[in-house]
PDB file of C-alpha atoms in Angstrom:
ATOM      1  CA  MET T   1      12.375  13.581 -17.352  1.00 74.00           C
ATOM      2  CA  TRP T   2       9.119  12.067 -16.042  1.00 75.00           C
ATOM      3  CA  ARG T   3      10.217  12.865 -12.521  1.00 80.00           C
ATOM      4  CA  ALA T   4      10.585  16.574 -13.404  1.00 87.00           C
ATOM      5  CA  ILE T   5       7.167  16.666 -15.087  1.00 89.00           C
ATOM      6  CA  VAL T   6       5.437  14.961 -12.154  1.00 84.00           C
ATOM      7  CA  LEU T   7       7.262  17.176  -9.673  1.00 90.00           C
ATOM      8  CA  GLY T   8       6.333  20.337 -11.600  1.00 93.00           C
ATOM      9  CA  PHE T   9       2.664  19.399 -11.797  1.00 92.00           C
ATOM     10  CA  SER T  10       2.561  18.358  -8.153  1.00 92.00           C
ATOM     11  CA  VAL T  11       4.044  21.688  -7.035  1.00 94.00           C
ATOM     12  CA  VAL T  12       1.435  23.581  -9.076  1.00 95.00           C
ATOM     13  CA  GLU T  13      -1.351  21.363  -7.703  1.00 95.00           C
ATOM     14  CA  THR T  14      -0.134  21.867  -4.134  1.00 96.00           C
ATOM     15  CA  LEU T  15       0.163  25.643  -4.440  1.00 97.00           C
ATOM     16  CA  PHE T  16      -2.825  26.354  -6.693  1.00 97.00           C
ATOM     17  CA  PRO T  17      -5.414  23.552  -6.403  1.00 96.00           C
ATOM     18  CA  ASP T  18      -8.244  25.989  -7.135  1.00 96.00           C
ATOM     19  CA  ARG T  19      -6.776  26.824 -10.547  1.00 96.00           C
ATOM     20  CA  ILE T  20      -6.225  23.159 -11.430  1.00 95.00           C
ATOM     21  CA  ILE T  21      -9.784  22.274 -10.415  1.00 96.00           C
ATOM     22  CA  ALA T  22     -11.257  25.261 -12.299  1.00 97.00           C
ATOM     23  CA  TRP T  23      -9.299  24.282 -15.417  1.00 96.00           C
ATOM     24  CA  GLY T  24     -10.541  20.687 -15.117  1.00 96.00           C
ATOM     25  CA  GLU T  25     -14.121  21.880 -14.704  1.00 97.00           C
ATOM     26  CA  ARG T  26     -13.873  24.023 -17.848  1.00 97.00           C
ATOM     27  CA  GLN T  27     -12.560  21.032 -19.791  1.00 98.00           C
ATOM     28  CA  ALA T  28     -14.950  18.348 -18.492  1.00 98.00           C
ATOM     29  CA  PHE T  29     -18.288  20.085 -17.836  1.00 98.00           C
ATOM     30  CA  GLU T  30     -20.765  21.730 -20.181  1.00 98.00           C
ATOM     31  CA  ASN T  31     -21.691  23.968 -17.226  1.00 98.00           C
ATOM     32  CA  PRO T  32     -18.391  24.488 -15.376  1.00 96.00           C
ATOM     33  CA  ASN T  33     -19.703  27.151 -12.987  1.00 95.00           C
ATOM     34  CA  ALA T  34     -22.518  24.958 -11.651  1.00 97.00           C
ATOM     35  CA  GLY T  35     -20.350  22.784  -9.402  1.00 96.00           C
ATOM     36  CA  GLU T  36     -20.334  23.317  -5.631  1.00 98.00           C
ATOM     37  CA  LEU T  37     -17.161  21.762  -4.239  1.00 98.00           C
ATOM     38  CA  ARG T  38     -17.254  19.898  -0.953  1.00 98.00           C
ATOM     39  CA  THR T  39     -15.171  21.399   1.843  1.00 97.00           C
ATOM     40  CA  TRP T  40     -12.527  18.675   1.629  1.00 97.00           C
ATOM     41  CA  THR T  41     -11.973  18.830  -2.133  1.00 97.00           C
ATOM     42  CA  MET T  42      -9.314  21.579  -2.104  1.00 97.00           C
ATOM     43  CA  PRO T  43      -7.342  20.113   0.821  1.00 97.00           C
ATOM     44  CA  MET T  44      -7.448  16.669  -0.820  1.00 96.00           C
ATOM     45  CA  ALA T  45      -6.158  18.121  -4.097  1.00 96.00           C
ATOM     46  CA  ARG T  46      -3.355  19.783  -2.155  1.00 97.00           C
ATOM     47  CA  LEU T  47      -2.576  16.501  -0.371  1.00 95.00           C
ATOM     48  CA  GLU T  48      -2.509  14.716  -3.724  1.00 92.00           C
ATOM     49  CA  GLY T  49       0.054  17.235  -4.952  1.00 92.00           C
ATOM     50  CA  VAL T  50       2.224  16.696  -1.869  1.00 94.00           C
ATOM     51  CA  LEU T  51       1.988  12.907  -2.269  1.00 89.00           C
ATOM     52  CA  PHE T  52       3.019  13.018  -5.925  1.00 85.00           C
ATOM     53  CA  ALA T  53       5.890  15.389  -5.102  1.00 88.00           C
ATOM     54  CA  TRP T  54       7.073  12.983  -2.406  1.00 87.00           C
ATOM     55  CA  LEU T  55       6.892  10.053  -4.834  1.00 81.00           C
ATOM     56  CA  ALA T  56       8.751  12.027  -7.510  1.00 80.00           C
ATOM     57  CA  LEU T  57      11.546  12.965  -5.104  1.00 85.00           C
ATOM     58  CA  ARG T  58      12.054   9.475  -3.665  1.00 80.00           C
ATOM     59  CA  GLU T  59      14.626   7.108  -5.070  1.00 68.00           C
ATOM     60  CA  ARG T  60      13.039   4.387  -7.133  1.00 65.00           C
ATOM     61  CA  GLU T  61      14.293   1.589  -4.869  1.00 63.00           C
ATOM     62  CA  SER T  62      13.087   3.203  -1.637  1.00 55.00           C
ATOM     63  CA  ALA T  63       9.707   4.437  -2.868  1.00 53.00           C
ATOM     64  CA  PRO T  64       6.707   2.213  -2.299  1.00 59.00           C
ATOM     65  CA  SER T  65       5.561   0.475  -5.437  1.00 70.00           C
ATOM     66  CA  ILE T  66       2.640   2.363  -6.913  1.00 75.00           C
ATOM     67  CA  GLY T  67       2.035  -0.299  -9.560  1.00 77.00           C
ATOM     68  CA  PRO T  68      -0.608  -2.184  -7.564  1.00 84.00           C
ATOM     69  CA  VAL T  69      -2.310   1.089  -6.597  1.00 82.00           C
ATOM     70  CA  LEU T  70      -2.528   2.123 -10.254  1.00 81.00           C
ATOM     71  CA  ALA T  71      -3.935  -1.263 -11.211  1.00 88.00           C
ATOM     72  CA  VAL T  72      -6.531  -1.194  -8.413  1.00 91.00           C
ATOM     73  CA  LEU T  73      -7.663   2.309  -9.432  1.00 90.00           C
ATOM     74  CA  GLY T  74      -7.639   1.376 -13.092  1.00 94.00           C
ATOM     75  CA  VAL T  75      -9.909  -1.674 -12.909  1.00 97.00           C
ATOM     76  CA  PRO T  76     -13.142   0.151 -11.958  1.00 97.00           C
ATOM     77  CA  ALA T  77     -12.330   3.033 -14.323  1.00 97.00           C
ATOM     78  CA  LEU T  78     -11.858   0.512 -17.130  1.00 98.00           C
ATOM     79  CA  LEU T  79     -14.830  -1.746 -16.389  1.00 98.00           C
ATOM     80  CA  ALA T  80     -17.393   0.787 -15.124  1.00 98.00           C
ATOM     81  CA  PRO T  81     -16.309   4.275 -16.243  1.00 98.00           C
ATOM     82  CA  LYS T  82     -19.749   5.884 -15.758  1.00 98.00           C
ATOM     83  CA  ARG T  83     -19.965   4.645 -12.182  1.00 98.00           C
ATOM     84  CA  PHE T  84     -16.327   5.639 -11.567  1.00 98.00           C
ATOM     85  CA  VAL T  85     -16.981   9.210 -12.765  1.00 98.00           C
ATOM     86  CA  ARG T  86     -20.252   9.335 -10.828  1.00 98.00           C
ATOM     87  CA  THR T  87     -18.515   8.280  -7.607  1.00 98.00           C
ATOM     88  CA  ALA T  88     -15.715  10.794  -8.146  1.00 97.00           C
ATOM     89  CA  LEU T  89     -18.254  13.578  -8.692  1.00 98.00           C
ATOM     90  CA  GLU T  90     -20.196  12.570  -5.569  1.00 98.00           C
ATOM     91  CA  LEU T  91     -16.990  12.674  -3.523  1.00 97.00           C
ATOM     92  CA  ALA T  92     -15.876  16.074  -4.821  1.00 97.00           C
ATOM     93  CA  TYR T  93     -19.163  17.977  -5.322  1.00 98.00           C
ATOM     94  CA  ARG T  94     -22.238  18.690  -3.222  1.00 98.00           C
ATOM     95  CA  ASN T  95     -24.404  18.822  -6.353  1.00 98.00           C
ATOM     96  CA  PRO T  96     -23.141  16.139  -8.760  1.00 98.00           C
ATOM     97  CA  ASP T  97     -26.572  15.813 -10.414  1.00 97.00           C
ATOM     98  CA  ASP T  98     -26.369  19.417 -11.630  1.00 98.00           C
ATOM     99  CA  LEU T  99     -23.127  18.836 -13.554  1.00 98.00           C
ATOM    100  CA  GLU T 100     -23.311  18.031 -17.264  1.00 98.00           C
ATOM    101  CA  LEU T 101     -20.335  16.035 -18.506  1.00 98.00           C
ATOM    102  CA  LYS T 102     -18.917  16.593 -21.945  1.00 98.00           C
ATOM    103  CA  PRO T 103     -19.325  13.500 -24.147  1.00 98.00           C
ATOM    104  CA  TRP T 104     -15.646  12.524 -24.140  1.00 98.00           C
ATOM    105  CA  VAL T 105     -15.251  12.269 -20.329  1.00 98.00           C
ATOM    106  CA  VAL T 106     -16.541   8.706 -19.859  1.00 98.00           C
ATOM    107  CA  PRO T 107     -14.629   7.185 -22.822  1.00 98.00           C
ATOM    108  CA  LEU T 108     -11.453   8.945 -21.673  1.00 98.00           C
ATOM    109  CA  THR T 109     -12.006   7.584 -18.160  1.00 97.00           C
ATOM    110  CA  ARG T 110     -12.117   4.058 -19.615  1.00 98.00           C
ATOM    111  CA  ALA T 111      -8.914   4.706 -21.603  1.00 98.00           C
ATOM    112  CA  ILE T 112      -7.146   6.075 -18.527  1.00 95.00           C
ATOM    113  CA  GLY T 113      -8.326   3.036 -16.569  1.00 96.00           C
ATOM    114  CA  LEU T 114      -6.772   0.784 -19.213  1.00 97.00           C
ATOM    115  CA  CYS T 115      -3.510   2.739 -19.010  1.00 93.00           C
ATOM    116  CA  TYR T 116      -3.490   2.425 -15.211  1.00 90.00           C
ATOM    117  CA  VAL T 117      -4.051  -1.336 -15.378  1.00 93.00           C
ATOM    118  CA  VAL T 118      -1.308  -1.781 -17.983  1.00 92.00           C
ATOM    119  CA  LEU T 119       1.137   0.497 -16.147  1.00 85.00           C
ATOM    120  CA  GLY T 120       0.343  -1.145 -12.822  1.00 82.00           C
ATOM    121  CA  THR T 121       0.941  -4.590 -14.276  1.00 85.00           C
ATOM    122  CA  VAL T 122       4.085  -3.639 -16.193  1.00 82.00           C
ATOM    123  CA  ALA T 123       5.557  -1.715 -13.242  1.00 68.00           C
ATOM    124  CA  GLY T 124       5.503  -4.855 -11.105  1.00 59.00           C
ATOM    125  CA  ARG T 125       7.115  -6.971 -13.808  1.00 62.00           C
ATOM    126  CA  VAL T 126       9.806  -4.434 -14.670  1.00 58.00           C
ATOM    127  CA  SER T 127      10.895  -3.984 -11.054  1.00 54.00           C
ATOM    128  CA  ALA T 128      10.864  -7.706 -10.256  1.00 54.00           C
ATOM    129  CA  PRO T 129      14.060  -8.730 -12.143  1.00 54.00           C
ATOM    130  CA  ALA T 130      16.069  -5.953 -10.487  1.00 52.00           C
ATOM    131  CA  GLU T 131      14.945  -7.151  -7.065  1.00 54.00           C
ATOM    132  CA  ASP T 132      15.800 -10.762  -7.938  1.00 54.00           C
ATOM    133  CA  SER T 133      19.267  -9.844  -9.189  1.00 54.00           C
ATOM    134  CA  ARG T 134      19.977  -7.860  -6.008  1.00 55.00           C
ATOM    135  CA  SER T 135      18.944 -10.777  -3.818  1.00 55.00           C
ATOM    136  CA  GLU T 136      21.184 -13.105  -5.866  1.00 56.00           C
ATOM    137  CA  GLU T 137      24.121 -10.722  -5.371  1.00 55.00           C
ATOM    138  CA  ASN T 138      23.474 -10.594  -1.630  1.00 55.00           C
ATOM    139  CA  THR T 139      23.332 -14.396  -1.496  1.00 54.00           C
ATOM    140  CA  ARG T 140      26.678 -14.678  -3.305  1.00 56.00           C
ATOM    141  CA  LEU T 141      28.301 -12.168  -0.958  1.00 59.00           C
ATOM    142  CA  GLU T 142      27.262 -14.093   2.160  1.00 57.00           C
TER     143      GLU T 142
END
């Protein structure tokens, strides 16, 4: 089920990144029309959609583990959410100082960071026993 949800969102993000970004701006900014996107923001959103689609379509065993990536992204979002949001805005917008965040954005960034750290940590632990059992089976077969 998660695979279908991720795949659906990634297809929408790949095909219509402008709509996804506009929706996000309306949700997160008090002044959503003030943002001036950098030239690479739309292509990067499209690339993100393609990457998530690729991950959703891969078999679990052959896909690269995204657990460590989630954990690495989650730590700064958890520990320094204001700086994390500030950096993200500077990367995506030419005028980040003109954007007024809604009050819930920074606390939600911290919560998402916590989720990423937990998921990244749990993903590594959950996949480890399966890898160990496969290596034991291969050892027995030899």
